[in-house]
Amino acid sequence: MINVKNIALVKALGSRIRELRLQQEMSQEDLANEADIPLSQIGRIERGENNPTISSLYVIAQALKVDLKALVDLKLKK
C-alpha cells in the first residue's frame, strides 16, 4: 500500500476520476492515451493505490475535459 497521510482522500480521488471517466463512456485505455499516462498508472490511481502528482491530475482533467477543480471536488466519508 502507498505511504500517504490520508488514504481515504487518495481513494476518494480515484473514485472521482473513475466516475468522471465512466460518465464520458471512456475506457481506462482511452483516458491513458488522452492524458499520455501509462494505462497501469490510471488503474492504480482509480483504485487509490497511487497518490498522483498535481501535474498528473491536470492532464487527467484535460483528458476528461473538466476543470481541475471538478476533478478534486470530493466528498470524504467520515
XYZ file of C-alpha atoms in Angstrom:
78
model
C 0.000 0.000 0.000
C 1.089 3.555 -0.584
C 2.501 5.655 2.210
C 0.228 8.702 2.458
C -1.265 10.580 5.354
C -4.850 10.282 4.156
C -5.631 7.050 2.330
C -9.340 7.935 2.294
C -8.536 11.053 0.263
C -6.500 9.120 -2.307
C -9.249 6.506 -2.634
C -11.947 9.189 -2.986
C -9.903 10.909 -5.690
C -9.545 7.646 -7.593
C -13.273 7.020 -7.348
C -13.990 10.536 -8.614
C -11.718 10.062 -11.623
C -13.388 6.734 -12.394
C -16.840 8.316 -12.036
C -15.986 11.130 -14.464
C -14.373 8.692 -16.907
C -17.422 6.423 -16.932
C -19.791 9.385 -17.366
C -17.957 10.089 -20.601
C -18.022 6.426 -21.597
C -14.228 6.315 -21.731
C -12.196 3.221 -21.044
C -9.105 3.374 -18.863
C -7.106 2.896 -22.045
C -8.830 5.883 -23.681
C -8.022 8.039 -20.664
C -4.437 6.826 -20.548
C -3.953 7.659 -24.221
C -5.588 11.089 -23.943
C -3.608 12.005 -20.823
C -0.372 10.380 -22.055
C -0.117 8.424 -18.805
C 0.595 4.681 -18.647
C -2.545 2.545 -18.504
C -1.276 0.773 -15.386
C -0.925 4.123 -13.606
C -4.527 5.085 -14.437
C -5.659 1.805 -12.883
C -3.586 2.390 -9.747
C -4.907 5.944 -9.408
C -8.525 4.822 -9.772
C -8.036 2.059 -7.191
C -6.459 4.510 -4.743
C -3.110 2.743 -4.873
C -1.225 5.741 -6.252
C -1.023 9.314 -4.962
C -0.881 11.262 -8.250
C 1.039 14.492 -8.667
C -0.742 17.732 -9.416
C 0.729 17.551 -12.928
C -0.846 14.130 -13.465
C -4.172 15.379 -12.135
C -4.030 18.330 -14.506
C -3.510 16.195 -17.623
C -6.204 13.759 -16.452
C -8.610 16.696 -16.032
C -7.721 17.941 -19.520
C -8.268 14.466 -20.970
C -11.660 14.284 -19.243
C -12.450 17.822 -20.463
C -13.197 19.091 -16.960
C -11.646 21.778 -14.797
C -9.105 20.562 -12.277
C -11.405 21.767 -9.504
C -14.143 19.414 -10.778
C -11.705 16.544 -10.514
C -10.917 17.225 -6.875
C -14.478 18.060 -5.794
C -14.538 15.235 -3.264
C -16.859 14.175 -0.506
C -14.929 12.219 2.114
C -16.833 9.717 4.227
C -16.311 10.221 7.924
